[in-house]
mmCIF file of C-alpha atoms in Angstrom:
data_model
loop_
_atom_site.group_PDB
_atom_site.id
_atom_site.type_symbol
_atom_site.label_atom_id
_atom_site.label_comp_id
_atom_site.label_asym_id
_atom_site.label_seq_id
_atom_site.Cartn_x
_atom_site.Cartn_y
_atom_site.Cartn_z
ATOM 1 C CA MET D 1 16.246 -12.935 8.902
ATOM 2 C CA ARG D 2 12.652 -12.267 9.029
ATOM 3 C CA ARG D 3 13.058 -7.962 7.551
ATOM 4 C CA ILE D 4 15.876 -10.005 4.657
ATOM 5 C CA LEU D 5 13.222 -12.800 3.854
ATOM 6 C CA PHE D 6 10.370 -9.261 3.888
ATOM 7 C CA CYS D 7 12.942 -7.507 1.220
ATOM 8 C CA LEU D 8 13.247 -10.133 -1.196
ATOM 9 C CA LEU D 9 9.219 -11.086 -1.175
ATOM 10 C CA LEU D 10 8.846 -7.044 -1.754
ATOM 11 C CA SER D 11 11.880 -6.831 -4.576
ATOM 12 C CA CYS D 12 11.334 -10.043 -6.376
ATOM 13 C CA PRO D 13 7.469 -10.126 -6.843
ATOM 14 C CA PHE D 14 8.489 -12.092 -10.528
ATOM 15 C CA ILE D 15 9.168 -15.120 -7.904
ATOM 16 C CA THR D 16 5.854 -15.157 -8.401
ATOM 17 C CA LEU D 17 5.308 -16.763 -11.707
ATOM 18 C CA ALA D 18 6.652 -20.077 -10.363
ATOM 19 C CA GLN D 19 3.448 -19.905 -8.014
ATOM 20 C CA SER D 20 1.074 -22.693 -9.916
ATOM 21 C CA ASN D 21 -1.829 -24.427 -7.870
ATOM 22 C CA ASN D 22 -0.875 -27.573 -9.959
ATOM 23 C CA ALA D 23 2.080 -28.526 -7.389
ATOM 24 C CA PRO D 24 2.857 -29.323 -3.810
ATOM 25 C CA SER D 25 4.432 -26.256 -1.246
ATOM 26 C CA SER D 26 8.112 -27.309 -2.177
ATOM 27 C CA LYS D 27 9.201 -30.134 -4.542
ATOM 28 C CA ASP D 28 11.517 -31.177 -1.500
ATOM 29 C CA PRO D 29 10.524 -33.970 -0.136
ATOM 30 C CA HIS D 30 9.127 -34.043 3.068
ATOM 31 C CA GLU D 31 6.275 -34.794 5.305
ATOM 32 C CA ILE D 32 2.757 -33.460 5.236
ATOM 33 C CA THR D 33 3.021 -30.008 5.265
ATOM 34 C CA ILE D 34 -0.071 -27.445 5.872
ATOM 35 C CA THR D 35 -0.450 -24.215 4.027
ATOM 36 C CA GLY D 36 -3.007 -21.926 2.737
ATOM 37 C CA TYR D 37 -4.610 -18.245 2.798
ATOM 38 C CA LEU D 38 -7.837 -16.026 3.803
ATOM 39 C CA GLN D 39 -9.371 -13.562 2.162
ATOM 40 C CA THR D 40 -12.270 -11.804 3.511
ATOM 41 C CA GLN D 41 -13.357 -8.422 1.891
ATOM 42 C CA TYR D 42 -15.837 -5.668 1.510
ATOM 43 C CA GLN D 43 -17.957 -4.800 -1.672
ATOM 44 C CA ARG D 44 -20.252 -2.133 -3.113
ATOM 45 C CA ALA D 45 -21.778 -2.416 -6.305
ATOM 46 C CA GLN D 46 -23.191 0.100 -8.355
ATOM 47 C CA SER D 47 -26.975 -1.085 -8.060
ATOM 48 C CA GLU D 48 -29.161 -3.571 -6.251
ATOM 49 C CA GLY D 49 -28.962 -7.681 -7.563
ATOM 50 C CA ILE D 50 -26.334 -7.377 -10.556
ATOM 51 C CA LEU D 51 -25.073 -10.665 -12.090
ATOM 52 C CA SER D 52 -21.349 -9.634 -10.750
ATOM 53 C CA TYR D 53 -17.975 -12.120 -11.991
ATOM 54 C CA SER D 54 -15.993 -10.370 -9.013
ATOM 55 C CA GLY D 55 -16.816 -12.902 -6.339
ATOM 56 C CA GLY D 56 -20.107 -13.343 -7.288
ATOM 57 C CA ASP D 57 -23.806 -12.171 -7.968
ATOM 58 C CA PHE D 58 -25.363 -9.815 -5.638
ATOM 59 C CA SER D 59 -28.612 -10.684 -3.475
ATOM 60 C CA GLU D 60 -31.846 -9.129 -5.386
ATOM 61 C CA ASN D 61 -31.882 -6.509 -2.522
ATOM 62 C CA SER D 62 -28.293 -5.815 -1.772
ATOM 63 C CA LYS D 63 -26.067 -4.164 -3.226
ATOM 64 C CA ASP D 64 -22.560 -4.298 -0.824
ATOM 65 C CA ARG D 65 -21.699 -7.006 1.194
ATOM 66 C CA PHE D 66 -18.944 -8.173 3.487
ATOM 67 C CA MET D 67 -17.659 -12.008 2.313
ATOM 68 C CA ILE D 68 -15.446 -14.451 2.680
ATOM 69 C CA ARG D 69 -14.032 -14.418 -1.000
ATOM 70 C CA ARG D 70 -11.842 -17.197 -0.362
ATOM 71 C CA GLY D 71 -10.351 -19.847 2.545
ATOM 72 C CA ARG D 72 -8.333 -22.553 1.472
ATOM 73 C CA LEU D 73 -6.782 -24.726 3.555
ATOM 74 C CA LYS D 74 -3.904 -26.767 1.379
ATOM 75 C CA ILE D 75 -1.783 -30.558 2.850
ATOM 76 C CA ASP D 76 0.707 -31.699 0.533
ATOM 77 C CA ARG D 77 3.959 -34.620 1.207
ATOM 78 C CA VAL D 78 5.947 -34.935 -1.591
ATOM 79 C CA ASP D 79 8.612 -38.410 -1.872
ATOM 80 C CA LYS D 80 11.195 -39.252 -4.332
ATOM 81 C CA TYR D 81 8.276 -41.467 -6.251
ATOM 82 C CA SER D 82 5.048 -38.986 -5.920
ATOM 83 C CA ASN D 83 3.217 -36.212 -4.368
ATOM 84 C CA ILE D 84 -0.141 -36.013 -2.970
ATOM 85 C CA VAL D 85 -1.819 -32.251 -3.148
ATOM 86 C CA PHE D 86 -5.342 -32.113 -0.847
ATOM 87 C CA GLN D 87 -7.354 -28.517 -0.846
ATOM 88 C CA LEU D 88 -10.210 -27.018 0.634
ATOM 89 C CA ASP D 89 -12.101 -23.666 0.557
ATOM 90 C CA ALA D 90 -14.386 -23.069 3.344
ATOM 91 C CA THR D 91 -16.198 -19.461 2.851
ATOM 92 C CA GLN D 92 -19.804 -18.263 4.314
ATOM 93 C CA ASN D 93 -21.212 -20.842 1.647
ATOM 94 C CA GLY D 94 -19.936 -24.440 2.788
ATOM 95 C CA VAL D 95 -16.740 -25.959 2.257
ATOM 96 C CA ALA D 96 -15.599 -27.503 -1.342
ATOM 97 C CA LEU D 97 -13.043 -29.736 -2.445
ATOM 98 C CA MET D 98 -10.653 -27.582 -4.426
ATOM 99 C CA ASP D 99 -7.556 -29.336 -5.977
ATOM 100 C CA ALA D 100 -7.265 -33.763 -4.702
ATOM 101 C CA PHE D 101 -3.997 -35.254 -6.866
ATOM 102 C CA ILE D 102 -1.902 -37.492 -6.903
ATOM 103 C CA GLN D 103 1.465 -36.404 -8.814
ATOM 104 C CA LEU D 104 3.859 -39.415 -9.292
ATOM 105 C CA HIS D 105 7.741 -38.830 -11.468
ATOM 106 C CA HIS D 106 10.476 -40.948 -11.133
ATOM 107 C CA PRO D 107 14.532 -39.258 -9.617
ATOM 108 C CA ASP D 108 15.686 -40.754 -13.394
ATOM 109 C CA ALA D 109 12.816 -38.742 -15.045
ATOM 110 C CA LYS D 110 12.954 -35.128 -13.697
ATOM 111 C CA ASP D 111 11.994 -34.105 -16.516
ATOM 112 C CA PHE D 112 8.207 -35.558 -16.940
ATOM 113 C CA GLN D 113 5.503 -35.718 -14.348
ATOM 114 C CA PHE D 114 2.063 -37.530 -14.548
ATOM 115 C CA THR D 115 -0.756 -35.728 -12.496
ATOM 116 C CA ALA D 116 -4.832 -37.500 -11.786
ATOM 117 C CA GLY D 117 -7.033 -36.563 -10.150
ATOM 118 C CA LEU D 118 -8.729 -32.845 -9.424
ATOM 119 C CA PHE D 119 -6.546 -30.522 -11.201
ATOM 120 C CA ASN D 120 -6.074 -26.684 -12.586
ATOM 121 C CA ARG D 121 -6.955 -27.572 -16.871
ATOM 122 C CA PRO D 122 -3.459 -26.327 -18.161
ATOM 123 C CA PHE D 123 -4.327 -23.738 -20.537
ATOM 124 C CA GLY D 124 -3.307 -20.373 -20.446
ATOM 125 C CA TYR D 125 -1.073 -18.548 -17.731
ATOM 126 C CA SER D 126 -4.003 -16.864 -14.928
ATOM 127 C CA ILE D 127 -5.829 -20.287 -14.520
ATOM 128 C CA VAL D 128 -2.911 -22.241 -13.232
ATOM 129 C CA TYR D 129 -1.836 -19.236 -11.297
ATOM 130 C CA SER D 130 -2.338 -19.448 -7.747
ATOM 131 C CA SER D 131 -4.749 -16.432 -6.733
ATOM 132 C CA GLY D 132 -3.461 -16.182 -3.298
ATOM 133 C CA TYR D 133 -0.317 -14.907 -4.975
ATOM 134 C CA ARG D 134 -1.652 -12.817 -8.093
ATOM 135 C CA ASP D 135 -2.329 -8.951 -7.289
ATOM 136 C CA PHE D 136 -5.246 -8.328 -9.533
ATOM 137 C CA PRO D 137 -8.933 -10.012 -7.023
ATOM 138 C CA GLU D 138 -10.052 -11.797 -9.747
ATOM 139 C CA ARG D 139 -9.668 -13.809 -13.282
ATOM 140 C CA ALA D 140 -10.761 -11.742 -16.651
ATOM 141 C CA ARG D 141 -14.783 -11.976 -17.511
ATOM 142 C CA VAL D 142 -13.458 -14.566 -20.107
ATOM 143 C CA PHE D 143 -11.680 -17.360 -18.179
ATOM 144 C CA GLN D 144 -14.553 -16.970 -15.438
ATOM 145 C CA THR D 145 -17.216 -17.477 -17.555
ATOM 146 C CA LEU D 146 -14.802 -20.391 -20.243
ATOM 147 C CA MET D 147 -13.692 -22.033 -17.026
ATOM 148 C CA PRO D 148 -15.280 -21.885 -13.901
ATOM 149 C CA ARG D 149 -13.853 -22.573 -10.763
ATOM 150 C CA GLU D 150 -10.428 -22.995 -12.485
ATOM 151 C CA ARG D 151 -10.425 -27.216 -12.157
ATOM 152 C CA ASP D 152 -12.070 -30.543 -14.236
ATOM 153 C CA LEU D 153 -10.808 -34.394 -13.647
ATOM 154 C CA GLY D 154 -8.411 -36.049 -15.651
ATOM 155 C CA ALA D 155 -4.659 -37.059 -16.031
ATOM 156 C CA MET D 156 -2.011 -34.525 -16.906
ATOM 157 C CA VAL D 157 1.867 -35.467 -18.257
ATOM 158 C CA SER D 158 3.283 -32.468 -17.765
ATOM 159 C CA PHE D 159 7.063 -32.275 -18.856
ATOM 160 C CA ASP D 160 10.179 -29.392 -17.315
ATOM 161 C CA PRO D 161 12.948 -30.252 -18.364
ATOM 162 C CA GLN D 162 15.997 -30.226 -16.023
ATOM 163 C CA ASN D 163 18.939 -29.876 -18.726
ATOM 164 C CA LYS D 164 20.092 -25.905 -18.619
ATOM 165 C CA ALA D 165 19.910 -25.949 -21.963
ATOM 166 C CA LEU D 166 16.302 -26.248 -22.229
ATOM 167 C CA LYS D 167 15.781 -24.983 -18.654
ATOM 168 C CA PHE D 168 13.392 -22.411 -20.261
ATOM 169 C CA LEU D 169 11.020 -24.279 -22.004
ATOM 170 C CA THR D 170 7.542 -26.174 -20.236
ATOM 171 C CA ALA D 171 4.469 -28.477 -21.532
ATOM 172 C CA ASP D 172 1.367 -29.921 -20.447
ATOM 173 C CA LEU D 173 -1.065 -32.381 -22.023
ATOM 174 C CA ALA D 174 -4.166 -32.822 -20.203
ATOM 175 C CA VAL D 175 -6.857 -35.236 -21.048
ATOM 176 C CA ILE D 176 -10.070 -34.304 -18.652
ATOM 177 C CA ASN D 177 -14.358 -34.964 -18.503
ATOM 178 C CA GLY D 178 -14.789 -31.256 -19.345
ATOM 179 C CA SER D 179 -17.629 -31.348 -16.753
ATOM 180 C CA GLY D 180 -15.568 -28.920 -14.459
ATOM 181 C CA TYR D 181 -14.243 -29.601 -11.079
ATOM 182 C CA SER D 182 -17.505 -30.195 -9.459
ATOM 183 C CA SER D 183 -19.345 -32.544 -11.522
ATOM 184 C CA ARG D 184 -19.647 -36.010 -13.302
ATOM 185 C CA ASP D 185 -19.188 -35.913 -16.670
ATOM 186 C CA TYR D 186 -22.502 -36.599 -18.387
ATOM 187 C CA ASP D 187 -21.561 -37.945 -21.524
ATOM 188 C CA SER D 188 -18.860 -40.196 -22.949
ATOM 189 C CA LYS D 189 -16.327 -37.774 -24.485
ATOM 190 C CA LYS D 190 -13.448 -36.525 -22.774
ATOM 191 C CA ASP D 191 -11.613 -33.179 -24.103
ATOM 192 C CA ILE D 192 -8.126 -32.911 -24.138
ATOM 193 C CA VAL D 193 -6.006 -29.179 -23.240
ATOM 194 C CA GLY D 194 -2.453 -28.927 -23.819
ATOM 195 C CA ASN D 195 0.567 -26.057 -23.085
ATOM 196 C CA LEU D 196 3.590 -24.924 -24.156
ATOM 197 C CA GLY D 197 4.879 -22.263 -22.061
ATOM 198 C CA PHE D 198 8.528 -20.169 -22.327
ATOM 199 C CA LYS D 199 10.016 -18.253 -19.419
ATOM 200 C CA PHE D 200 13.464 -16.191 -19.686
ATOM 201 C CA ASP D 201 14.013 -15.046 -16.292
ATOM 202 C CA SER D 202 17.263 -12.691 -15.341
ATOM 203 C CA LEU D 203 17.985 -10.552 -18.954
ATOM 204 C CA ALA D 204 19.650 -7.321 -18.952
ATOM 205 C CA ASN D 205 21.717 -7.316 -15.890
ATOM 206 C CA LYS D 206 19.079 -9.027 -14.232
ATOM 207 C CA LYS D 207 16.383 -6.455 -15.030
ATOM 208 C CA LEU D 208 14.184 -8.208 -18.083
ATOM 209 C CA HIS D 209 12.149 -11.275 -17.205
ATOM 210 C CA ILE D 210 10.194 -12.819 -20.141
ATOM 211 C CA GLY D 211 7.870 -15.543 -19.806
ATOM 212 C CA PHE D 212 5.029 -16.517 -23.056
ATOM 213 C CA GLY D 213 3.019 -19.591 -24.273
ATOM 214 C CA GLY D 214 0.265 -20.906 -26.264
ATOM 215 C CA SER D 215 -2.412 -22.796 -25.184
ATOM 216 C CA PHE D 216 -5.153 -25.187 -27.351
ATOM 217 C CA TYR D 217 -8.969 -26.669 -25.645
ATOM 218 C CA LYS D 218 -10.170 -29.564 -27.574
ATOM 219 C CA GLY D 219 -13.792 -30.414 -26.771
ATOM 220 C CA SER D 220 -17.237 -30.881 -26.895
ATOM 221 C CA VAL D 221 -20.853 -30.373 -25.430
ATOM 222 C CA ARG D 222 -23.318 -33.302 -25.982
ATOM 223 C CA ASN D 223 -26.895 -31.750 -27.633
ATOM 224 C CA ASP D 224 -29.712 -33.228 -26.256
ATOM 225 C CA THR D 225 -32.260 -32.181 -28.148
ATOM 226 C CA GLU D 226 -33.350 -32.421 -32.397
ATOM 227 C CA SER D 227 -32.373 -28.725 -32.682
ATOM 228 C CA TYR D 228 -29.062 -26.436 -32.297
ATOM 229 C CA TYR D 229 -28.338 -23.007 -33.411
ATOM 230 C CA THR D 230 -24.923 -22.187 -35.829
ATOM 231 C CA ASN D 231 -23.636 -18.672 -35.739
ATOM 232 C CA THR D 232 -23.916 -16.358 -38.947
ATOM 233 C CA ALA D 233 -23.580 -12.814 -39.440
ATOM 234 C CA GLY D 234 -26.125 -11.054 -36.940
ATOM 235 C CA GLY D 235 -27.824 -13.978 -35.943
ATOM 236 C CA PHE D 236 -28.008 -17.451 -35.294
ATOM 237 C CA VAL D 237 -29.735 -20.424 -37.856
ATOM 238 C CA GLN D 238 -31.648 -23.471 -36.344
ATOM 239 C CA ASN D 239 -30.848 -26.934 -37.439
ATOM 240 C CA THR D 240 -33.106 -29.888 -36.759
ATOM 241 C CA SER D 241 -33.006 -32.884 -36.773
ATOM 242 C CA PRO D 242 -33.951 -36.321 -35.187
ATOM 243 C CA ASN D 243 -30.340 -37.300 -35.514
ATOM 244 C CA PHE D 244 -29.103 -34.002 -33.525
ATOM 245 C CA VAL D 245 -29.732 -36.274 -30.308
ATOM 246 C CA GLY D 246 -26.747 -36.552 -28.999
ATOM 247 C CA TYR D 247 -24.791 -34.206 -31.119
ATOM 248 C CA ASN D 248 -21.484 -33.410 -29.887
ATOM 249 C CA ALA D 249 -21.138 -29.659 -30.834
ATOM 250 C CA LYS D 250 -17.395 -29.078 -30.695
ATOM 251 C CA ARG D 251 -15.620 -27.124 -27.736
ATOM 252 C CA ASP D 252 -12.342 -25.306 -29.369
ATOM 253 C CA TYR D 253 -10.342 -22.862 -27.803
ATOM 254 C CA PHE D 254 -6.616 -21.376 -28.720
ATOM 255 C CA GLY D 255 -5.248 -18.809 -26.369
ATOM 256 C CA GLY D 256 -1.480 -17.170 -26.087
ATOM 257 C CA ASN D 257 -0.238 -15.533 -23.342
ATOM 258 C CA LEU D 258 2.675 -13.241 -22.743
ATOM 259 C CA GLN D 259 4.161 -11.482 -18.804
ATOM 260 C CA LEU D 260 7.111 -9.132 -19.287
ATOM 261 C CA GLN D 261 9.332 -7.671 -16.142
ATOM 262 C CA TYR D 262 11.292 -4.475 -15.310
ATOM 263 C CA ASP D 263 13.148 -3.902 -12.600
ATOM 264 C CA SER D 264 14.516 -0.335 -12.012
ATOM 265 C CA ASN D 265 15.744 2.041 -9.060
ATOM 266 C CA LEU D 266 12.051 3.214 -9.454
ATOM 267 C CA GLY D 267 10.708 -0.207 -8.817
ATOM 268 C CA SER D 268 9.225 -3.246 -10.707
ATOM 269 C CA THR D 269 6.940 -3.034 -13.344
ATOM 270 C CA SER D 270 4.777 -5.932 -14.958
ATOM 271 C CA LEU D 271 2.863 -6.366 -17.867
ATOM 272 C CA LYS D 272 0.814 -9.602 -17.921
ATOM 273 C CA ALA D 273 -1.412 -10.607 -20.883
ATOM 274 C CA GLU D 274 -3.757 -12.924 -22.434
ATOM 275 C CA TYR D 275 -6.302 -13.762 -25.523
ATOM 276 C CA VAL D 276 -8.354 -16.513 -26.236
ATOM 277 C CA GLY D 277 -10.519 -16.934 -29.229
ATOM 278 C CA GLY D 278 -12.350 -20.406 -30.554
ATOM 279 C CA THR D 279 -15.785 -21.808 -30.856
ATOM 280 C CA GLN D 280 -18.588 -22.389 -27.773
ATOM 281 C CA PRO D 281 -21.631 -23.895 -26.940
ATOM 282 C CA GLY D 282 -24.013 -21.971 -25.136
ATOM 283 C CA VAL D 283 -27.836 -22.246 -25.171
ATOM 284 C CA ALA D 284 -30.349 -18.865 -25.146
ATOM 285 C CA ASN D 285 -31.084 -16.372 -22.140
ATOM 286 C CA SER D 286 -33.840 -17.472 -20.262
ATOM 287 C CA ASP D 287 -34.860 -17.369 -16.450
ATOM 288 C CA LYS D 288 -32.766 -20.457 -14.829
ATOM 289 C CA ILE D 289 -30.126 -19.181 -16.947
ATOM 290 C CA PRO D 290 -29.751 -15.209 -16.864
ATOM 291 C CA GLY D 291 -27.047 -12.998 -18.333
ATOM 292 C CA THR D 292 -24.273 -13.276 -19.381
ATOM 293 C CA LEU D 293 -24.963 -16.565 -17.950
ATOM 294 C CA ALA D 294 -26.008 -18.492 -20.976
ATOM 295 C CA SER D 295 -22.670 -18.563 -22.858
ATOM 296 C CA GLN D 296 -20.717 -19.859 -19.984
ATOM 297 C CA SER D 297 -19.435 -23.551 -19.954
ATOM 298 C CA PHE D 298 -21.830 -25.766 -18.175
ATOM 299 C CA SER D 299 -21.125 -28.686 -15.319
ATOM 300 C CA THR D 300 -24.275 -30.669 -16.309
ATOM 301 C CA GLN D 301 -26.032 -31.566 -19.152
ATOM 302 C CA PRO D 302 -27.436 -28.768 -21.190
ATOM 303 C CA THR D 303 -31.578 -29.637 -21.470
ATOM 304 C CA THR D 304 -32.477 -26.906 -24.093
ATOM 305 C CA ASP D 305 -30.919 -26.143 -27.811
ATOM 306 C CA LEU D 306 -27.536 -25.137 -28.259
ATOM 307 C CA TYR D 307 -26.240 -21.863 -29.526
ATOM 308 C CA LEU D 308 -22.802 -22.341 -31.080
ATOM 309 C CA ARG D 309 -21.069 -18.833 -30.606
ATOM 310 C CA GLU D 310 -17.731 -17.829 -31.797
ATOM 311 C CA PHE D 311 -16.288 -15.984 -29.340
ATOM 312 C CA SER D 312 -12.610 -14.101 -28.611
ATOM 313 C CA GLY D 313 -11.381 -12.017 -24.856
ATOM 314 C CA TYR D 314 -8.844 -10.860 -23.508
ATOM 315 C CA TYR D 315 -6.837 -9.387 -20.653
ATOM 316 C CA LEU D 316 -3.859 -6.390 -19.741
ATOM 317 C CA TRP D 317 -2.450 -6.965 -16.361
ATOM 318 C CA LEU D 318 -0.381 -4.030 -15.425
ATOM 319 C CA SER D 319 1.278 -3.357 -12.657
ATOM 320 C CA HIS D 320 3.923 -0.967 -11.004
ATOM 321 C CA GLN D 321 5.626 -1.711 -7.252
ATOM 322 C CA ILE D 322 6.486 1.815 -6.484
ATOM 323 C CA ALA D 323 10.032 1.952 -5.230
ATOM 324 C CA LYS D 324 10.784 -1.104 -4.366
ATOM 325 C CA SER D 325 7.903 0.068 -1.171
ATOM 326 C CA ARG D 326 4.991 -2.038 0.167
ATOM 327 C CA PHE D 327 2.559 -0.226 -1.892
ATOM 328 C CA THR D 328 1.973 -1.455 -5.923
ATOM 329 C CA ALA D 329 -0.360 0.141 -8.400
ATOM 330 C CA LEU D 330 -2.440 -2.222 -10.713
ATOM 331 C CA LEU D 331 -4.434 -1.347 -13.262
ATOM 332 C CA ALA D 332 -6.399 -3.228 -15.242
ATOM 333 C CA TYR D 333 -8.463 -3.745 -18.623
ATOM 334 C CA ASP D 334 -10.175 -6.813 -19.960
ATOM 335 C CA SER D 335 -12.844 -7.672 -22.650
ATOM 336 C CA TYR D 336 -15.113 -10.838 -23.725
ATOM 337 C CA ASP D 337 -17.076 -10.580 -26.681
ATOM 338 C CA PRO D 338 -19.187 -13.622 -26.847
ATOM 339 C CA ASN D 339 -20.317 -13.901 -30.186
ATOM 340 C CA THR D 340 -17.574 -11.954 -32.550
ATOM 341 C CA ASN D 341 -20.799 -12.350 -35.331
ATOM 342 C CA VAL D 342 -23.161 -10.183 -34.574
ATOM 343 C CA LYS D 343 -22.986 -6.651 -33.563
ATOM 344 C CA GLU D 344 -24.626 -5.078 -30.223
ATOM 345 C CA LYS D 345 -26.699 -2.522 -31.704
ATOM 346 C CA GLU D 346 -28.164 -5.881 -33.452
ATOM 347 C CA ILE D 347 -28.662 -7.936 -30.454
ATOM 348 C CA GLY D 348 -32.341 -8.662 -29.839
ATOM 349 C CA ALA D 349 -33.530 -7.995 -33.833
ATOM 350 C CA PRO D 350 -36.634 -10.104 -34.414
ATOM 351 C CA ALA D 351 -35.629 -13.245 -36.537
ATOM 352 C CA SER D 352 -32.085 -13.511 -34.975
ATOM 353 C CA ASN D 353 -32.823 -15.462 -32.277
ATOM 354 C CA THR D 354 -29.831 -13.642 -30.728
ATOM 355 C CA THR D 355 -30.098 -13.015 -26.642
ATOM 356 C CA ALA D 356 -27.805 -11.705 -23.899
ATOM 357 C CA GLY D 357 -25.679 -14.316 -23.927
ATOM 358 C CA ASP D 358 -24.327 -12.745 -27.171
ATOM 359 C CA ILE D 359 -23.641 -9.178 -25.143
ATOM 360 C CA LYS D 360 -19.995 -8.270 -25.262
ATOM 361 C CA PHE D 361 -18.669 -7.165 -22.030
ATOM 362 C CA ASN D 362 -15.117 -4.623 -21.404
ATOM 363 C CA THR D 363 -14.042 -3.785 -17.929
ATOM 364 C CA LEU D 364 -11.694 -1.304 -16.342
ATOM 365 C CA GLY D 365 -10.013 -1.727 -13.087
ATOM 366 C CA TYR D 366 -7.751 -0.238 -10.768
ATOM 367 C CA GLY D 367 -6.732 0.169 -7.859
ATOM 368 C CA MET D 368 -3.796 -0.522 -4.993
ATOM 369 C CA THR D 369 -2.165 -3.497 -2.685
ATOM 370 C CA CYS D 370 -0.051 -3.125 0.684
ATOM 371 C CA GLN D 371 2.166 -6.144 1.496
ATOM 372 C CA ILE D 372 1.606 -5.246 5.467
ATOM 373 C CA ASN D 373 4.104 -8.227 6.173
ATOM 374 C CA GLY D 374 5.228 -11.446 4.434
ATOM 375 C CA ARG D 375 1.638 -12.376 5.343
ATOM 376 C CA ILE D 376 -0.980 -10.172 4.865
ATOM 377 C CA LYS D 377 -2.027 -7.931 2.214
ATOM 378 C CA LEU D 378 -4.926 -5.220 1.862
ATOM 379 C CA THR D 379 -5.938 -4.388 -1.684
ATOM 380 C CA VAL D 380 -8.427 -2.075 -2.452
ATOM 381 C CA TYR D 381 -9.543 -2.038 -5.620
ATOM 382 C CA ASN D 382 -12.548 -0.881 -8.871
ATOM 383 C CA GLU D 383 -13.927 -2.575 -11.822
ATOM 384 C CA HIS D 384 -16.217 -0.199 -14.221
ATOM 385 C CA VAL D 385 -18.071 -2.479 -16.255
ATOM 386 C CA VAL D 386 -19.065 -1.247 -19.408
ATOM 387 C CA ASN D 387 -21.590 -3.261 -22.107
ATOM 388 C CA ASP D 388 -23.139 -1.170 -25.423
ATOM 389 C CA ARG D 389 -26.912 -1.055 -26.262
ATOM 390 C CA THR D 390 -28.942 -3.273 -27.716
ATOM 391 C CA GLN D 391 -32.452 -3.946 -28.617
ATOM 392 C CA LEU D 392 -33.360 -6.177 -25.390
ATOM 393 C CA ALA D 393 -35.443 -4.477 -22.933
ATOM 394 C CA ASP D 394 -32.874 -5.239 -20.003
ATOM 395 C CA TYR D 395 -29.716 -4.674 -21.863
ATOM 396 C CA SER D 396 -31.106 -0.825 -24.073
ATOM 397 C CA ASP D 397 -28.542 1.070 -21.926
ATOM 398 C CA ASP D 398 -24.794 0.612 -20.186
ATOM 399 C CA LEU D 399 -25.822 -1.715 -16.666
ATOM 400 C CA LYS D 400 -24.994 0.336 -13.201
ATOM 401 C CA ASP D 401 -22.760 -2.686 -12.401
ATOM 402 C CA ASP D 402 -19.807 -1.720 -10.999
ATOM 403 C CA VAL D 403 -18.021 -3.079 -8.047
ATOM 404 C CA PHE D 404 -15.771 -1.771 -5.464
ATOM 405 C CA THR D 405 -13.612 -4.343 -3.669
ATOM 406 C CA MET D 406 -11.584 -4.047 -0.057
ATOM 407 C CA ARG D 407 -9.948 -7.410 0.950
ATOM 408 C CA LEU D 408 -7.478 -8.933 3.561
ATOM 409 C CA GLN D 409 -5.085 -11.638 3.122
ATOM 410 C CA TYR D 410 -3.287 -13.623 5.497
ATOM 411 C CA ARG D 411 -1.185 -16.345 4.235
ATOM 412 C CA TRP D 412 0.219 -19.261 6.337
#
């Protein structure tokens, strides 16, 4: 029996498209169930003390490290009318709350579900997809920047029709604080997130699987000073008035995603792609907020002038399970341009008001996973990170910030 289950796991990776963080371990009624996974890894960076989106920044005098990337413990329960999910993350940095939400449903209205608490923002594909099932070690830089740690506090209504004629469709609409999973909201405004997804399984004699969807994020960030900067060609323009204290700068995203998988005698080939663009309020690079962190979403009130940037980003993930074996080859490319109105060679120019928060980064990743058994997976992966030259002293050339990762994961 174990051998049969293991073969199913290896031969049907597309099944994991259903592995959403915003769900219990099973929708069938059950008493308290404990599941989780542990990811322990070794990493070596190209230089000491680099800023990294591969599990966090390296210490000032270190370019290699052992770490617990994720140590998840998930507790859930499902009854006739409700679900509860509670998840912790334990690493060398301590213990943090990851998920804590209640879901309500009614047996006579199975198409709808109401969620309240701390949950993943329902934007796109990779944000909600569990890190315990993802082949690639980390989410793309653009999503780590826009939605750090993926979660937020709020309420959500989900539509998952049980009628076979509409089974391909799902929809979510959430109202959230906008300040992230570990913070209290710092203004009176709330953000709205929406997602519409389509999935068609078992096409072409059950060999082809297709999923796609679109998302939006409508929010704002409060300005705490008398000035803010707007994006123009080649830099920023300052806007100043006493009335700008308390001004809510728009934080708007739109995105699209696609998942394809084809199964053959040579194995299963999967392509996943996602694009997001819009307006992101950030700040200028400083000693307290170094490098590209100036364009991230903040969990606390920014105390310096806001910089409104037009951005775009995407990723392409290609994986191939080799001839239904335990091995899967990985190839990825992602790009994040926090300021599409300025070229890299213009960043740092006099009077442009541009900083390191405006630099575009591209990342090429490649590696392999080995599903040792039904619970243990080994991943070997390398990321080649590239930025173009700018006029800034610290970014006059491509940074030496590639990262190699070897990870061992255990699920239970």
